[in-house]
XYZ file of C-alpha atoms in Angstrom:
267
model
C -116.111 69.293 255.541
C -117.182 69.087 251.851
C -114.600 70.238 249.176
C -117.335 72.942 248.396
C -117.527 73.864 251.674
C -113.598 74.587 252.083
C -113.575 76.465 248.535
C -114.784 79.914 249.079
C -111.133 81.259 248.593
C -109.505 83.249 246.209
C -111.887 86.786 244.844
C -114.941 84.495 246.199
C -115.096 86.139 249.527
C -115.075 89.585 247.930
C -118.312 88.893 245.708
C -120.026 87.203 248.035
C -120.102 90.099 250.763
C -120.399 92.829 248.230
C -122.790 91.432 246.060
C -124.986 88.489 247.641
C -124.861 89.770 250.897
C -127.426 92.741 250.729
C -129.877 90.391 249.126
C -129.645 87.061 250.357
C -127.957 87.291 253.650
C -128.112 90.999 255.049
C -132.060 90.597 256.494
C -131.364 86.770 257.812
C -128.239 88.071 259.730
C -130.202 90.775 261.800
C -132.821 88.044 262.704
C -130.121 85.417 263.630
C -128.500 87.911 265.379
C -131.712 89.438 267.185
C -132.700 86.111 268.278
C -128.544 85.399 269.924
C -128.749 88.409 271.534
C -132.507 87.872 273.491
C -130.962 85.116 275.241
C -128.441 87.520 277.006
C -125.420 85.261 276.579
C -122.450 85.846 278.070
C -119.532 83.946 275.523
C -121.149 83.648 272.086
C -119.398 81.063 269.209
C -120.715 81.602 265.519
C -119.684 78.595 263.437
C -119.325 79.223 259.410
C -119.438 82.630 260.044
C -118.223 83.498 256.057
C -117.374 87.112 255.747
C -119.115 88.154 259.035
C -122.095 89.470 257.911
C -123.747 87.762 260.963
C -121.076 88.292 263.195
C -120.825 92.316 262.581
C -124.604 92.383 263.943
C -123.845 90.263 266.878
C -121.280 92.811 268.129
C -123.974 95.119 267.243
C -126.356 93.904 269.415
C -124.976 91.586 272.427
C -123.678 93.349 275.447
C -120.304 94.693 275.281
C -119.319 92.077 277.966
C -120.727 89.160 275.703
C -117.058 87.418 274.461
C -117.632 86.400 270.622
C -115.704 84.108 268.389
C -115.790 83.906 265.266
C -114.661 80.732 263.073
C -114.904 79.600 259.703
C -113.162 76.808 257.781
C -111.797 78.938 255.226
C -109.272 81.753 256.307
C -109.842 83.794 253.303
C -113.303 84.468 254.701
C -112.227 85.374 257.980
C -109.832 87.861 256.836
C -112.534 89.401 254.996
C -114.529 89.211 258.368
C -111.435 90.925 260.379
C -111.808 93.681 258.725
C -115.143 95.050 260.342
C -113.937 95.269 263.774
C -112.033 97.337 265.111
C -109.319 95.979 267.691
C -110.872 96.941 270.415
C -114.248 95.190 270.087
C -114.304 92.252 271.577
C -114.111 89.617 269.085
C -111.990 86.574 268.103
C -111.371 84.967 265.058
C -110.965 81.280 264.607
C -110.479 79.208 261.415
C -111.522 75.449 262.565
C -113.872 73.079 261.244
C -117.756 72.739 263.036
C -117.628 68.962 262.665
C -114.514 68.463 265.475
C -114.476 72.033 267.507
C -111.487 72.348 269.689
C -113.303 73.462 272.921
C -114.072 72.263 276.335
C -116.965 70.932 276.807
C -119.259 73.775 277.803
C -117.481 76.710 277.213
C -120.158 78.797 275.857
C -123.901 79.942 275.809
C -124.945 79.907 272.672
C -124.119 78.869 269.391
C -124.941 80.673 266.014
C -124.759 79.634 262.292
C -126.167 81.423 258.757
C -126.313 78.869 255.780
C -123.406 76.663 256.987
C -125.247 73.563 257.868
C -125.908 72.768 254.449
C -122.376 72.188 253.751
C -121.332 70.010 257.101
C -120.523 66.859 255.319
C -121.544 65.095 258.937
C -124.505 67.130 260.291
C -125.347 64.628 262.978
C -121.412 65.075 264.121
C -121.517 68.833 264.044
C -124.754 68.837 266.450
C -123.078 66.550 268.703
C -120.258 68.460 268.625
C -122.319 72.392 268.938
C -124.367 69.997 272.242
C -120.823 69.186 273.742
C -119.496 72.880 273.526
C -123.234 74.515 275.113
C -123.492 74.835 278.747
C -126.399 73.242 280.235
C -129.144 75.707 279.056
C -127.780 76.660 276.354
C -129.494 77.453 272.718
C -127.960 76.676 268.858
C -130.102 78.860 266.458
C -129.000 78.514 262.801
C -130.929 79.047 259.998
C -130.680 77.213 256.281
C -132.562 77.880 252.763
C -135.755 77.003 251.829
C -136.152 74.326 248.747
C -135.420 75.759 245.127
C -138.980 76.540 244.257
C -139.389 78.781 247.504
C -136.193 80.788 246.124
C -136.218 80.500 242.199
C -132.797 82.713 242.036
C -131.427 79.252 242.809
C -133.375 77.222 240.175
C -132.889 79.660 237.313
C -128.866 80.362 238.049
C -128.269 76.459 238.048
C -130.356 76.179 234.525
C -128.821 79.324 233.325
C -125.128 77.888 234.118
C -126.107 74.506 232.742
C -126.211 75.319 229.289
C -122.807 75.782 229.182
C -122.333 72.426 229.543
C -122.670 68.970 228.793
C -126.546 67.661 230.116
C -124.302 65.067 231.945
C -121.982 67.187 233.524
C -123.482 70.772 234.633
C -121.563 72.640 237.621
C -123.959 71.448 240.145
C -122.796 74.218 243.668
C -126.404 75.378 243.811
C -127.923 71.651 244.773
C -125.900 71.823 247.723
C -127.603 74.717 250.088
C -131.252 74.716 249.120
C -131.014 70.591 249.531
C -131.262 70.713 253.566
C -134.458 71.650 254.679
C -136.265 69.110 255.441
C -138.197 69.788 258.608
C -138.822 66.495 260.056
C -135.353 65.627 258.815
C -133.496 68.299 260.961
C -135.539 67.739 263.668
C -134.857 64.224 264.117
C -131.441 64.624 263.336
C -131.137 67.705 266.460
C -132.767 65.103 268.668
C -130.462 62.234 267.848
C -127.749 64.312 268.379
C -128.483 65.219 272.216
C -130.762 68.197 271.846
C -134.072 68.317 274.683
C -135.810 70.640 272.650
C -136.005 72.319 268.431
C -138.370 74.454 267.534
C -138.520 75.821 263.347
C -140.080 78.504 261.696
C -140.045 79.766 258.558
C -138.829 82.990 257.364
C -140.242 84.594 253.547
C -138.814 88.016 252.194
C -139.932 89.828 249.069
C -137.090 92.100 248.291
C -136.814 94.681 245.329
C -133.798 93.133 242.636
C -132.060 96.616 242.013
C -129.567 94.947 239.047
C -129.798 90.918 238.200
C -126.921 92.018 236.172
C -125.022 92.414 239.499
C -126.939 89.555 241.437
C -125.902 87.588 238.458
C -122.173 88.268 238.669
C -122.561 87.531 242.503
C -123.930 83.833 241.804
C -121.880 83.180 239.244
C -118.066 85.087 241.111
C -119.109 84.678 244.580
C -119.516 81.002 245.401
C -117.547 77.735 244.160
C -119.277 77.373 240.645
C -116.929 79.814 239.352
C -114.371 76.934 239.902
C -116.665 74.212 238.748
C -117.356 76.903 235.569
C -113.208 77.048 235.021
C -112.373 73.200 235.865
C -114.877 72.665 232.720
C -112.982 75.555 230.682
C -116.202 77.566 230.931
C -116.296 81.424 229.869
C -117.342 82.939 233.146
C -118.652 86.391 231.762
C -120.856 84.908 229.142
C -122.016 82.730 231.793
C -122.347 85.925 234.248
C -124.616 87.267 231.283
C -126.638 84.175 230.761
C -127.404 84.448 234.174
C -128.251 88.141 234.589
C -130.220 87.864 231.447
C -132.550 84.736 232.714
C -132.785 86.653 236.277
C -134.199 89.808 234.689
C -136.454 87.663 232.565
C -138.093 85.837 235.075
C -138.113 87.357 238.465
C -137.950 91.013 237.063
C -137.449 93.245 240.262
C -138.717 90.877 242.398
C -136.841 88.596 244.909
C -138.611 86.160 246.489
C -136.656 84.174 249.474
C -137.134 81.598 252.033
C -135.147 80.150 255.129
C -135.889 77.775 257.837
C -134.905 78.935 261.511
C -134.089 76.674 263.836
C -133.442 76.848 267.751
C -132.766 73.923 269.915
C -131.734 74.308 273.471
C -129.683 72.222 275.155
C -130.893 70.319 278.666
């Protein structure tokens, strides 16, 4: 996995639940989720699950029976997942990494994944590996981010960050996630892997921005440019304000977002 990938320890977790979450991720969880759950599975595996935002709603809606596990590469995240189930529901936690699962092959129905691909440093590798792990039949449905200019929170938090530093060296987190999205790209890379069949669609929101003083602390505290903005000795609050500032200035209360969904089944 990528270093970026395996750094949302530490307070990151925290920030990223409580403050990204009910903008960016809240609305794509319940239609990842609604789309695991119409295919009735009966053993479920969610792959860079984060904090659980996606994996709360697929306990919400997937049959009691329905066995799901939830993994992530970083612990930290998973602890912050634990804590909303309760220990009778049944769910398991897993820290492992997507690219080299440590399952049978075919041990479950489908797959899930919010904004994880992004960061597989092998994406190829981690489709093989989802294929191996899906009974025949079977369905991966993950979804990643749209380019920058479909979700300018993106664009303006990277500029916003960048004047901090050096034109040559700004903390560059926010190229990683919004630079997969290529359809034709993911496509052909599904197929290569194994898959019979992928099918993409694309999903806008226009959300209300209640505080970009908040949203800003979230991009800045709840992802791994706060470590990019302290291995360059960066002030984090004045960056947190910069941020804010050039959020309220340009988007106003308006949040516009995009994602790509993607299914592919499995012959």
């Amino acid at each position: 996995m990528t270093d970026q990938s395996a750094s949302f320890v530490g307070s990151i977790p925290q920030f990223y639940d409580s403050l990204l979450g009910p903008l960016l991720f809240n609305d794509y969880a319940a239609d990842l989720a609604g789309c695991v759950a119409a295919l009735q599975p009966g053993c479920v595996l969610e792959l860079a699950a984060g904090t659980g935002i996606v994996s709360r709603d697929l306990r919400d809606v997937l049959p009691p029976g329905c066995r799901l596990l939830v993994s992530d590469l970083n612990p930290p995240m998973l602890e912050v997942a634990r804590q909303k189930f309760h220990s009778e529901e049944n769910v398991g936690f897993e820290a492992l990494d997507a690219t080299d699962l440590p399952f049978e092959d075919a041990s479950f129905d489908a797959l899930a994944c919010q904004f994880g691909v992004m960061f597989f440093p092998d994406k190829i590798a981690s489709y093989k590996e989802a294929l191996r792990v899906l009974r025949p039949g079977g369905s991966y449905i993950f979804n990643v981010w749209g380019p920058w200019e479909k979700n300018p929170f993106a664009r303006i938090a990277f500029d916003a960050a960048a004047t901090f530093f050096p034109p040559h060296d700004p903390p560059v987190f926010y190229r990683v996630p919004f630079g997969y999205n290529d359809v034709s790209t993911i496509e052909s890379e599904l197929t290569q892997a194994g898959f019979a069949s992928v099918t993409t669609r694309s999903m806008r929101l226009q959300k209300d921005l209640p505080s970009a003083e908040d949203f800003g602390r979230g991009l800045v505290y709840g992802n791994p440019l706060i470590d990019e903005i302290a291995a360059r000795a960066g002030d984090p609050e004045q960056i947190c304000a910069a941020v804010g500032n050039a959020l309220h200035a340009q988007l106003g209360s308006n949040l516009s977002l995009e994602a790509l969904v993607v299914t592919c089944k499995k012959a």
